[in-house]
Short mmCIF file of C-alpha atoms in Angstrom, two decimals:
data_model
loop_
_atom_site.label_atom_id
_atom_site.label_comp_id
_atom_site.label_asym_id
_atom_site.label_seq_id
_atom_site.Cartn_x
_atom_site.Cartn_y
_atom_site.Cartn_z
CA UNK A 46 8.89 -54.82 -8.53
CA UNK A 47 7.18 -53.72 -5.87
CA UNK A 48 6.20 -55.45 -2.82
CA UNK A 49 2.27 -55.88 -2.74
CA UNK A 50 1.45 -54.62 0.24
CA UNK A 51 0.65 -56.95 2.91
CA UNK A 52 -3.76 -57.24 3.55
CA UNK A 53 -4.75 -56.35 6.84
CA UNK A 54 -7.94 -53.83 6.83
CA UNK A 55 -11.74 -53.67 6.32
CA UNK A 56 -13.12 -52.17 3.95
CA UNK A 57 -16.43 -51.70 4.71
CA UNK A 58 -19.06 -50.07 1.44
CA UNK A 59 -22.35 -48.59 1.38
CA UNK A 60 -24.84 -46.52 0.94
CA UNK A 61 -24.56 -42.54 1.65
CA UNK A 62 -25.62 -41.32 3.02
CA UNK A 63 -28.78 -43.65 4.32
CA UNK A 64 -26.46 -46.15 5.84
CA UNK A 65 -24.01 -43.42 7.82
CA UNK A 66 -25.07 -44.58 11.23
CA UNK A 67 -24.81 -48.37 10.78
CA UNK A 68 -21.75 -47.79 9.35
CA UNK A 69 -20.13 -44.90 12.07
CA UNK A 70 -21.44 -47.77 14.26
CA UNK A 71 -19.84 -50.73 13.05
CA UNK A 72 -16.35 -49.22 12.31
CA UNK A 73 -16.19 -47.66 15.54
CA UNK A 74 -16.69 -51.35 16.80
CA UNK A 75 -14.15 -52.99 14.61
CA UNK A 76 -11.69 -49.94 15.89
CA UNK A 77 -12.78 -50.70 18.63
CA UNK A 78 -11.21 -54.90 18.57
CA UNK A 79 -8.19 -53.21 17.33
CA UNK A 80 -8.62 -53.58 13.02
CA UNK A 81 -7.64 -51.18 11.12
CA UNK A 82 -11.11 -49.51 8.79
CA UNK A 83 -11.57 -47.58 5.84
CA UNK A 84 -14.72 -46.44 4.92
CA UNK A 85 -16.14 -43.32 2.82
CA UNK A 86 -18.00 -42.25 6.77
CA UNK A 87 -13.70 -40.60 7.57
CA UNK A 88 -14.52 -38.24 4.71
CA UNK A 89 -13.82 -35.43 7.33
CA UNK A 90 -12.98 -33.04 4.38
CA UNK A 91 -13.37 -33.27 0.57
CA UNK A 92 -10.79 -33.31 -1.83
CA UNK A 93 -9.27 -35.56 -4.92
CA UNK A 94 -6.41 -36.69 -2.11
CA UNK A 95 -9.22 -39.37 0.23
CA UNK A 96 -10.66 -40.73 -2.51
CA UNK A 97 -7.70 -41.54 -4.38
CA UNK A 98 -6.61 -43.42 -0.44
CA UNK A 99 -9.50 -44.67 -0.36
CA UNK A 100 -9.77 -46.15 -3.38
CA UNK A 101 -5.89 -47.89 -2.58
CA UNK A 102 -7.15 -48.80 0.58
CA UNK A 103 -10.44 -50.95 -0.97
CA UNK A 104 -7.57 -52.14 -3.68
CA UNK A 105 -4.47 -53.08 -2.02
CA UNK A 106 -5.35 -52.88 1.69
CA UNK A 107 -8.46 -54.77 1.74
CA UNK A 108 -8.47 -58.45 3.82
CA UNK A 109 -12.35 -58.00 3.47
CA UNK A 110 -14.86 -55.82 1.82
CA UNK A 111 -17.75 -55.85 3.90
CA UNK A 112 -20.71 -54.15 2.01
CA UNK A 113 -24.08 -53.10 3.73
CA UNK A 114 -26.85 -54.65 2.46
CA UNK A 115 -30.19 -52.96 1.12
CA UNK A 116 -32.12 -52.83 -1.06
CA UNK A 117 -30.86 -48.68 -1.23
CA UNK A 118 -27.07 -49.66 -1.26
CA UNK A 119 -27.18 -52.18 -3.70
CA UNK A 120 -29.11 -50.23 -6.26
CA UNK A 121 -26.55 -46.92 -5.93
CA UNK A 122 -23.99 -46.53 -9.14
CA UNK A 123 -20.96 -46.44 -6.31
CA UNK A 124 -21.90 -49.32 -4.36
CA UNK A 125 -21.71 -51.21 -7.40
CA UNK A 126 -18.32 -49.86 -8.37
CA UNK A 127 -16.90 -50.92 -5.40
CA UNK A 128 -18.65 -54.18 -6.43
CA UNK A 129 -16.91 -54.20 -9.46
CA UNK A 130 -14.01 -54.12 -7.79
CA UNK A 131 -13.81 -55.62 -4.84
CA UNK A 132 -14.50 -58.32 -7.15
CA UNK A 133 -11.45 -57.66 -9.49
CA UNK A 134 -9.81 -58.15 -7.07
CA UNK A 135 -11.23 -61.16 -5.45
CA UNK A 136 -9.53 -63.16 -8.82
CA UNK A 137 -6.44 -61.46 -8.50
CA UNK A 138 -5.91 -62.39 -5.25
CA UNK A 139 -7.84 -65.79 -5.18
CA UNK A 140 -10.33 -65.16 -2.27
CA UNK A 141 -13.66 -65.97 -3.53
CA UNK A 142 -15.06 -65.13 -0.09
CA UNK A 143 -12.99 -61.02 -0.51
CA UNK A 144 -16.38 -60.25 -0.05
CA UNK A 145 -18.88 -60.33 3.18
CA UNK A 146 -22.27 -58.76 2.14
CA UNK A 147 -24.11 -57.24 5.94
CA UNK A 148 -27.84 -58.58 5.65
CA UNK A 149 -30.05 -54.73 7.03
CA UNK A 150 -32.82 -55.54 4.88
CA UNK A 151 -34.78 -58.89 1.60
CA UNK A 152 -32.66 -57.92 -1.50
CA UNK A 153 -31.60 -59.10 -4.43
CA UNK A 154 -27.65 -59.29 -4.41
CA UNK A 155 -25.79 -58.48 -7.91
CA UNK A 156 -24.46 -62.01 -10.49
CA UNK A 157 -21.15 -60.64 -8.70
CA UNK A 158 -21.94 -61.50 -5.23
CA UNK A 159 -25.35 -63.87 -5.54
CA UNK A 160 -22.87 -66.56 -4.22
CA UNK A 161 -21.49 -64.96 -1.19
CA UNK A 162 -22.77 -66.02 2.38
CA UNK A 163 -24.41 -63.03 3.81
CA UNK A 164 -23.84 -61.55 8.36
CA UNK A 165 -27.73 -61.40 9.06
CA UNK A 166 -28.49 -58.18 11.17
CA UNK A 167 -31.60 -57.25 10.37
CA UNK A 168 -33.15 -57.99 13.17
CA UNK A 169 -30.31 -57.72 15.32
CA UNK A 170 -27.10 -55.54 14.96
CA UNK A 171 -25.31 -56.99 18.28
CA UNK A 172 -25.83 -60.27 17.60
CA UNK A 173 -24.45 -59.89 13.68
CA UNK A 174 -21.48 -57.50 15.48
CA UNK A 175 -21.31 -61.09 17.13
CA UNK A 176 -21.00 -63.25 13.69
CA UNK A 177 -18.92 -61.39 12.33
CA UNK A 178 -16.67 -60.62 14.82
CA UNK A 179 -16.42 -64.40 15.11
CA UNK A 180 -15.59 -65.22 11.28
CA UNK A 181 -12.80 -61.99 10.54
CA UNK A 182 -11.39 -63.70 13.90
CA UNK A 183 -11.87 -67.65 13.72
CA UNK A 184 -12.18 -67.80 10.43
CA UNK A 185 -9.97 -65.52 7.84
CA UNK A 186 -8.33 -64.64 11.45
CA UNK A 187 -7.52 -61.19 9.82
CA UNK A 188 -4.57 -59.16 11.93
CA UNK A 189 -5.97 -56.93 14.85
CA UNK A 190 -3.37 -54.28 16.79
CA UNK A 191 -4.16 -53.11 20.43
CA UNK A 192 -7.87 -51.71 20.69
CA UNK A 193 -8.23 -48.34 19.65
CA UNK A 194 -8.81 -45.75 22.23
CA UNK A 195 -8.25 -42.15 20.41
CA UNK A 196 -8.64 -43.30 16.34
CA UNK A 197 -10.50 -40.95 14.56
CA UNK A 198 -13.15 -43.33 14.68
CA UNK A 199 -13.71 -41.53 17.94
CA UNK A 200 -13.69 -38.54 16.56
CA UNK A 201 -16.22 -38.53 13.65
CA UNK A 202 -18.71 -40.41 16.10
CA UNK A 203 -18.44 -36.93 18.25
CA UNK A 204 -19.33 -34.71 15.44
CA UNK A 205 -22.21 -36.95 14.34
CA UNK A 206 -23.71 -36.36 18.62
CA UNK A 207 -22.29 -40.51 18.69
CA UNK A 208 -20.33 -41.25 22.53
CA UNK A 209 -18.40 -43.94 22.80
CA UNK A 210 -18.56 -45.48 25.95
CA UNK A 211 -15.45 -46.71 27.85
CA UNK A 212 -17.57 -49.83 29.49
CA UNK A 213 -17.49 -53.08 27.34
CA UNK A 214 -21.28 -54.62 25.56
CA UNK A 215 -22.01 -58.09 26.02
CA UNK A 216 -23.34 -59.11 22.32
CA UNK A 217 -25.34 -62.58 21.99
CA UNK A 218 -26.09 -64.18 18.66
CA UNK A 219 -28.12 -67.05 16.42
CA UNK A 220 -25.87 -69.50 16.62
CA UNK A 221 -25.75 -72.58 17.90
CA UNK A 222 -22.56 -74.55 18.07
CA UNK A 223 -22.68 -78.01 17.16
CA UNK A 224 -20.86 -79.06 20.37
CA UNK A 225 -20.87 -83.49 19.34
CA UNK A 226 -22.05 -84.20 15.96
CA UNK A 227 -21.85 -87.84 14.32
CA UNK A 228 -18.31 -89.88 13.08
CA UNK A 229 -19.23 -91.45 9.99
CA UNK A 230 -21.52 -91.12 7.25
CA UNK A 231 -23.06 -94.08 6.03
CA UNK A 232 -24.90 -95.73 1.97
CA UNK A 233 -27.04 -97.71 0.91
CA UNK A 234 -28.58 -98.57 -1.21
CA UNK A 235 -31.70 -100.72 -2.73
CA UNK A 236 -31.26 -104.48 -4.57
CA UNK A 237 -30.81 -104.09 -8.44
CA UNK A 238 -33.95 -103.56 -10.67
CA UNK A 239 -36.27 -101.82 -7.29
CA UNK A 240 -38.75 -99.01 -9.83
CA UNK A 241 -38.21 -95.46 -8.64
CA UNK A 242 -41.36 -95.28 -7.76
CA UNK A 243 -41.24 -98.33 -5.57
CA UNK A 244 -38.04 -96.73 -3.44
CA UNK A 245 -38.96 -92.84 -3.06
CA UNK A 246 -42.02 -94.37 -1.94
CA UNK A 247 -40.26 -96.11 1.14
CA UNK A 248 -38.32 -93.73 1.51
CA UNK A 249 -40.91 -91.46 3.01
CA UNK A 250 -41.65 -91.49 6.88
CA UNK A 251 -37.85 -93.00 7.49
CA UNK A 252 -37.45 -92.25 11.13
CA UNK A 253 -33.81 -91.29 10.64
CA UNK A 254 -32.86 -88.08 8.25
CA UNK A 255 -31.85 -89.99 5.45
CA UNK A 256 -30.90 -87.96 1.76
CA UNK A 257 -31.74 -90.06 -1.24
CA UNK A 258 -28.56 -90.01 -3.32
CA UNK A 259 -28.10 -92.91 -6.68
CA UNK A 260 -30.72 -96.06 -6.00
CA UNK A 261 -30.21 -95.73 -2.40
CA UNK A 262 -29.53 -92.42 0.48
CA UNK A 263 -27.16 -90.97 2.47
CA UNK A 264 -27.35 -91.61 6.47
CA UNK A 265 -26.51 -91.30 9.40
CA UNK A 266 -27.38 -94.66 10.74
CA UNK A 267 -27.22 -97.87 10.76
CA UNK A 268 -28.81 -100.90 8.56
CA UNK A 269 -29.74 -102.00 11.61
CA UNK A 270 -31.88 -98.99 12.21
CA UNK A 271 -34.35 -98.87 9.31
CA UNK A 272 -34.35 -102.41 8.22
CA UNK A 273 -37.77 -102.02 9.30
CA UNK A 274 -39.13 -100.00 7.51
CA UNK A 275 -37.79 -100.84 4.48
CA UNK A 276 -39.19 -104.80 5.37
CA UNK A 277 -37.71 -107.31 4.20
CA UNK A 278 -39.08 -106.79 0.63
CA UNK A 279 -36.31 -104.20 0.01
CA UNK A 280 -33.10 -105.29 2.10
CA UNK A 281 -30.58 -103.03 2.29
CA UNK A 282 -26.70 -102.80 1.38
CA UNK A 283 -23.90 -101.55 3.13
CA UNK A 284 -22.09 -99.48 0.01
CA UNK A 285 -19.70 -97.51 1.94
CA UNK A 286 -19.36 -94.65 4.78
CA UNK A 287 -17.26 -92.38 4.94
CA UNK A 288 -15.73 -89.89 8.69
CA UNK A 289 -18.36 -87.04 8.59
CA UNK A 290 -14.74 -84.66 8.37
CA UNK A 291 -13.60 -85.59 5.29
CA UNK A 292 -16.99 -85.61 3.66
CA UNK A 293 -17.23 -82.01 5.05
CA UNK A 294 -13.81 -80.68 4.04
CA UNK A 295 -12.99 -82.34 1.32
CA UNK A 296 -16.41 -83.97 -0.65
CA UNK A 297 -16.93 -87.31 -1.65
CA UNK A 298 -15.17 -88.22 -4.13
CA UNK A 299 -15.78 -92.09 -4.71
CA UNK A 300 -18.48 -91.30 -5.78
CA UNK A 301 -18.45 -88.06 -6.58
CA UNK A 302 -20.17 -85.45 -4.61
CA UNK A 303 -18.18 -82.34 -4.34
CA UNK A 304 -17.23 -80.38 -0.98
CA UNK A 305 -20.46 -77.62 -2.25
CA UNK A 306 -22.65 -80.40 -2.56
CA UNK A 307 -21.89 -82.05 1.26
CA UNK A 308 -22.12 -79.88 2.61
CA UNK A 309 -25.82 -79.10 1.32
CA UNK A 310 -26.53 -82.66 2.64
CA UNK A 311 -25.29 -82.18 5.56
CA UNK A 312 -27.21 -79.27 6.46
CA UNK A 313 -30.89 -81.23 4.64
CA UNK A 314 -29.53 -84.21 7.76
CA UNK A 315 -29.36 -81.61 10.56
CA UNK A 316 -32.55 -79.50 9.19
CA UNK A 317 -34.18 -83.37 9.68
CA UNK A 318 -33.70 -84.22 12.97
CA UNK A 319 -34.52 -80.68 14.52
CA UNK A 320 -38.00 -80.87 12.28
CA UNK A 321 -38.13 -84.57 14.25
CA UNK A 322 -36.58 -83.02 17.53
CA UNK A 323 -39.96 -80.11 17.30
CA UNK A 324 -42.17 -82.24 16.53
CA UNK A 325 -41.29 -84.16 19.76
CA UNK A 326 -41.92 -81.41 21.23
CA UNK A 327 -45.49 -81.46 19.94
CA UNK A 328 -44.19 -77.78 18.02
CA UNK A 329 -46.24 -76.70 14.89
CA UNK A 330 -44.60 -76.18 11.31
CA UNK A 331 -45.48 -72.82 9.10
CA UNK A 332 -44.96 -72.71 6.25
CA UNK A 333 -43.01 -69.17 5.00
CA UNK A 334 -41.82 -67.98 2.06
CA UNK A 335 -39.53 -70.06 0.46
CA UNK A 336 -38.68 -73.43 1.81
CA UNK A 337 -37.94 -72.35 5.52
CA UNK A 338 -40.76 -73.43 8.31
CA UNK A 339 -40.89 -71.76 11.63
CA UNK A 340 -42.09 -73.39 14.30
CA UNK A 341 -43.88 -72.36 17.01
CA UNK A 342 -45.90 -74.02 19.75
CA UNK A 343 -49.99 -74.14 20.03
CA UNK A 344 -50.68 -72.13 23.08
CA UNK A 345 -51.67 -75.70 24.63
CA UNK A 346 -49.08 -77.10 24.38
CA UNK A 347 -46.39 -73.99 24.99
CA UNK A 348 -46.12 -72.13 28.50
CA UNK A 349 -49.31 -69.19 29.00
CA UNK A 350 -46.89 -68.04 31.72
CA UNK A 351 -43.13 -66.44 31.70
CA UNK A 352 -40.47 -68.69 30.57
CA UNK A 353 -37.94 -68.28 33.01
CA UNK A 354 -34.28 -68.72 32.14
CA UNK A 355 -30.76 -68.43 33.24
CA UNK A 356 -27.82 -68.91 30.67
CA UNK A 357 -24.40 -67.42 32.57
CA UNK A 358 -24.64 -63.44 31.90
CA UNK A 359 -27.76 -63.73 30.33
CA UNK A 360 -30.93 -64.42 33.25
CA UNK A 361 -34.77 -63.29 32.52
CA UNK A 362 -38.11 -63.86 31.75
CA UNK A 363 -40.39 -63.14 28.91
CA UNK A 364 -44.14 -64.84 27.66
CA UNK A 365 -43.34 -66.86 24.13
CA UNK A 366 -47.22 -66.68 23.09
CA UNK A 367 -49.59 -64.11 24.86
CA UNK A 368 -53.30 -63.02 23.37
CA UNK A 369 -54.37 -59.44 21.75
CA UNK A 370 -58.38 -58.69 23.30
CA UNK A 371 -57.63 -55.33 20.70
CA UNK A 372 -57.48 -57.57 17.67
CA UNK A 373 -58.49 -60.84 18.68
CA UNK A 374 -55.17 -63.02 17.97
CA UNK A 375 -53.08 -65.04 20.26
CA UNK A 376 -49.54 -64.53 19.13
CA UNK A 377 -46.90 -67.48 19.26
CA UNK A 378 -43.54 -66.83 19.13
CA UNK A 379 -41.22 -69.17 16.95
CA UNK A 380 -38.25 -69.78 15.37
CA UNK A 381 -36.19 -71.24 11.64
CA UNK A 382 -33.81 -73.11 11.68
CA UNK A 383 -30.61 -73.56 9.15
CA UNK A 384 -27.11 -75.44 9.75
CA UNK A 385 -23.76 -74.31 8.33
CA UNK A 386 -20.71 -75.59 8.66
CA UNK A 387 -18.59 -72.43 7.99
CA UNK A 388 -17.42 -71.10 9.80
CA UNK A 389 -17.41 -73.51 12.31
CA UNK A 390 -20.41 -75.44 12.42
CA UNK A 391 -23.25 -74.28 13.30
CA UNK A 392 -26.79 -73.34 13.31
CA UNK A 393 -28.44 -70.67 13.14
CA UNK A 394 -31.76 -69.70 14.73
CA UNK A 395 -34.08 -66.67 13.57
CA UNK A 396 -37.36 -65.56 15.13
CA UNK A 397 -40.85 -65.55 13.85
CA UNK A 398 -43.93 -64.45 14.96
CA UNK A 399 -46.75 -66.07 13.89
CA UNK A 400 -50.49 -66.03 14.84
CA UNK A 401 -54.07 -67.38 14.92
CA UNK A 402 -57.30 -66.99 16.48
CA UNK A 403 -58.17 -70.29 17.97
CA UNK A 404 -54.15 -70.37 19.50
CA UNK A 405 -54.56 -73.80 18.27
CA UNK A 406 -54.31 -72.90 14.06
CA UNK A 407 -51.71 -70.58 12.53
CA UNK A 408 -53.94 -67.98 10.17
CA UNK A 409 -54.61 -69.03 6.56
CA UNK A 410 -54.62 -65.85 5.55
CA UNK A 411 -50.90 -64.55 4.44
CA UNK A 412 -51.64 -60.86 3.83
CA UNK A 413 -53.27 -60.51 7.15
CA UNK A 414 -50.24 -62.75 9.33
CA UNK A 415 -47.60 -60.60 6.50
CA UNK A 416 -49.44 -57.05 8.19
CA UNK A 417 -50.10 -58.70 11.88
CA UNK A 418 -46.08 -59.18 12.01
CA UNK A 419 -45.56 -55.96 10.97
CA UNK A 420 -47.71 -54.15 13.02
CA UNK A 421 -47.60 -56.03 16.25
CA UNK A 422 -44.43 -55.80 16.90
CA UNK A 423 -43.52 -52.79 15.64
CA UNK A 424 -41.96 -51.32 19.07
CA UNK A 425 -40.19 -53.90 20.18
CA UNK A 426 -35.94 -53.46 21.43
CA UNK A 427 -33.42 -55.80 20.58
CA UNK A 428 -33.18 -57.46 24.39
CA UNK A 429 -36.78 -58.21 23.93
CA UNK A 430 -36.91 -60.89 20.83
CA UNK A 431 -32.97 -62.28 22.52
CA UNK A 432 -34.86 -62.57 25.35
CA UNK A 433 -38.16 -64.39 23.65
CA UNK A 434 -34.87 -66.41 21.35
CA UNK A 435 -33.19 -66.64 24.51
CA UNK A 436 -36.98 -68.40 26.93
CA UNK A 437 -37.76 -69.88 23.44
CA UNK A 438 -34.59 -72.37 23.62
CA UNK A 439 -34.77 -72.77 27.21
CA UNK A 440 -37.92 -74.65 27.41
CA UNK A 441 -37.76 -76.50 23.70
CA UNK A 442 -34.59 -77.67 25.49
CA UNK A 443 -36.58 -78.17 29.04
CA UNK A 444 -33.58 -76.20 31.19
CA UNK A 445 -30.66 -78.07 29.86
CA UNK A 446 -27.12 -76.56 28.81
CA UNK A 447 -28.00 -78.98 25.35
CA UNK A 448 -30.00 -79.61 22.51
CA UNK A 449 -29.82 -83.20 21.71
CA UNK A 450 -30.47 -83.60 17.90
CA UNK A 451 -31.35 -87.53 17.17
CA UNK A 452 -30.17 -88.84 13.71
CA UNK A 453 -29.53 -92.27 14.48
CA UNK A 454 -30.67 -95.06 17.44
CA UNK A 455 -26.79 -94.85 18.27
CA UNK A 456 -25.39 -90.32 17.98
CA UNK A 457 -26.39 -87.08 18.22
CA UNK A 458 -25.93 -84.01 17.19
CA UNK A 459 -25.45 -81.45 20.57
CA UNK A 460 -26.79 -78.03 20.69
CA UNK A 461 -25.04 -76.18 23.38
CA UNK A 462 -27.36 -73.75 24.78
CA UNK A 463 -27.26 -70.02 24.72
CA UNK A 464 -26.45 -68.90 21.58
CA UNK A 465 -22.16 -68.38 21.30
CA UNK A 466 -21.27 -65.08 22.77
CA UNK A 467 -19.14 -62.34 22.34
CA UNK A 468 -17.71 -59.32 24.90
CA UNK A 469 -16.96 -56.09 23.06
CA UNK A 470 -14.60 -53.86 24.91
CA UNK A 471 -16.79 -50.50 24.03
CA UNK A 472 -20.11 -50.00 24.28
CA UNK A 473 -21.60 -46.55 21.57
CA UNK A 474 -25.38 -46.40 22.68
CA UNK A 475 -27.75 -45.43 19.02
CA UNK A 476 -30.15 -43.05 19.10
CA UNK A 477 -33.46 -42.69 20.75
CA UNK A 478 -32.45 -46.65 21.72
CA UNK A 479 -34.27 -45.49 25.60
CA UNK A 480 -37.15 -44.00 24.33
CA UNK A 481 -38.39 -46.87 22.03
CA UNK A 482 -41.90 -48.41 22.85
CA UNK A 483 -41.54 -52.40 24.13
CA UNK A 484 -45.31 -52.78 24.78
CA UNK A 485 -46.58 -55.93 23.68
CA UNK A 486 -49.82 -54.80 21.27
CA UNK A 487 -49.57 -51.24 20.15
CA UNK A 488 -52.14 -49.31 19.81
CA UNK A 489 -51.32 -48.29 15.73
CA UNK A 490 -53.46 -49.42 12.99
CA UNK A 491 -52.20 -52.85 11.80
CA UNK A 492 -51.98 -52.21 8.15
CA UNK A 493 -49.06 -49.81 8.99
CA UNK A 494 -46.07 -50.60 5.90
CA UNK A 495 -43.22 -48.53 8.47
CA UNK A 496 -42.96 -51.66 11.39
CA UNK A 497 -40.70 -54.98 11.58
CA UNK A 498 -40.96 -56.99 9.08
CA UNK A 499 -40.08 -59.48 9.87
CA UNK A 500 -36.43 -62.09 8.42
CA UNK A 501 -37.03 -64.43 4.96
CA UNK A 502 -33.33 -66.14 5.11
CA UNK A 503 -33.09 -67.33 1.59
CA UNK A 504 -29.22 -67.71 1.69
CA UNK A 505 -27.77 -71.63 1.46
CA UNK A 506 -27.55 -73.70 4.59
CA UNK A 507 -23.63 -74.64 4.55
#
C-alpha cells in the first residue's frame, strides 16, 4: 500500500473570477508566513495537467480547506463540487473541522458545511486574517516553512498589478481574550413539588447569570449570592459542581450534558454577564435581526468629543457618537458580543451603527435603520472601524487594560484589551484604498444599496 502523503497544505476554494482578488491577497499572506498554499488562481496557463495537480492537492495534501464564502461562491457548481470532495475527505480522515468557511458576505450555508464555524472577513480583511492565523497556528498547528521570498504567489500578484511590500503589517482582531474565568460551575435544585411556573418566574431578574436546568439551574454563583433573591419559600439545594475546564472539554456526564451543549451553556452565562456589565455602564440594547443585541450609548452617556486611546502600538482618537445635520439624525457606535471557546476562550466583538432622532431612542423603523446603516458609513475604511472599536472598548473599560465581567460576588471573567494582535512579515496594499473617502457623512442618496452593510452574525456562540 502506498504511504499517505503528509497533509501540510492549505487549499483555498473560491469563485473565479469574482473572488480572485481576495484569494490572491490571502494566498500571498499565507505563503509569506510559510504555509504551502493551493488555489485556482495559480493557474498561469491552461491544461488538464494543472487541474489534476489541483485535485491531487485537495485530496492528498490539504490539511485544511478554506472556503471563501459569499452568495456567489456557494451557488457555483465548481465550488460545490470542491465542498463535496472536501466533505468526503473530512469523513475519511476523521476531521470534522476540515473545511473552514471565510465569510466575505452573508450567505446561506450549504448543508454539508452548515455546522462549520466561519471566520469573519466581511468587515475587515485584516481582522479576519489575524483570526485565521491564530486558528491555523495555535489550534490546528499547520506546519510552516520559512517565509517565502520569491514564491509563485508573488509572481501572480505582479501579473495582477499587486506589489508585495517587504515590510511588516500590524493586524488586530476582534477577539477579546478571556484572561481569567470562574473555576467551577454549580448546579442547584429547588425542593420537590415546586410548580414549574413558580420556578420559571423566580429565575427572572436573578442578580447573577444562570441557565435553567431540570428542576433548577446552572451558575457560577454560590448559594448565598442567590438565596435572598429566591426567598425563604424557594430554598436552594446544591446538586453538584464541576471544574469549568472539565465542563467545557468533556461536558458533565452525571447530568448527561455533552461538550457541545456545555459550551453553549457557558456562552449563555457569559452573554448574561456581559449584558449586566453593559447595563452597568448605562448602555442600551437594540434588537438586531435574529437573537443578537447591539449595545450602544445615548448621546448624554457617551462622550460627545473624540475618545483618545493608547493600547501598545495602537493609539489614536475617534468619536463614538455624532450628529448629522444633513439627515437630522444622531449616530451611535455600538457592539454585539458572543462568547466562544475555540480555538481559545474569547469574546468576539462585532461593530454596529445605531441611529436616533433625539440621541436617546433608537429608530423604531427597521427599514429606515437598515438604509442608514448602508449609506451613512459607505466610505469608511477599515482603519476607521478599527479605531472606533478601540475607542469604544477603551471607554467601556474606563481606560483599563482589562474589562471585568462579574459572574458572582467573588469571581469575574477578565477580558483583555486591546483585542488579540498579530504581525504579518509582509504587506500588500489594496488597489484604490488610498482614494477611498473617510468623511463622517457622505453626500449620497440614503437609499443607495451599494454601500456598507452591517454584519449579522448567525454562527453558534460556542
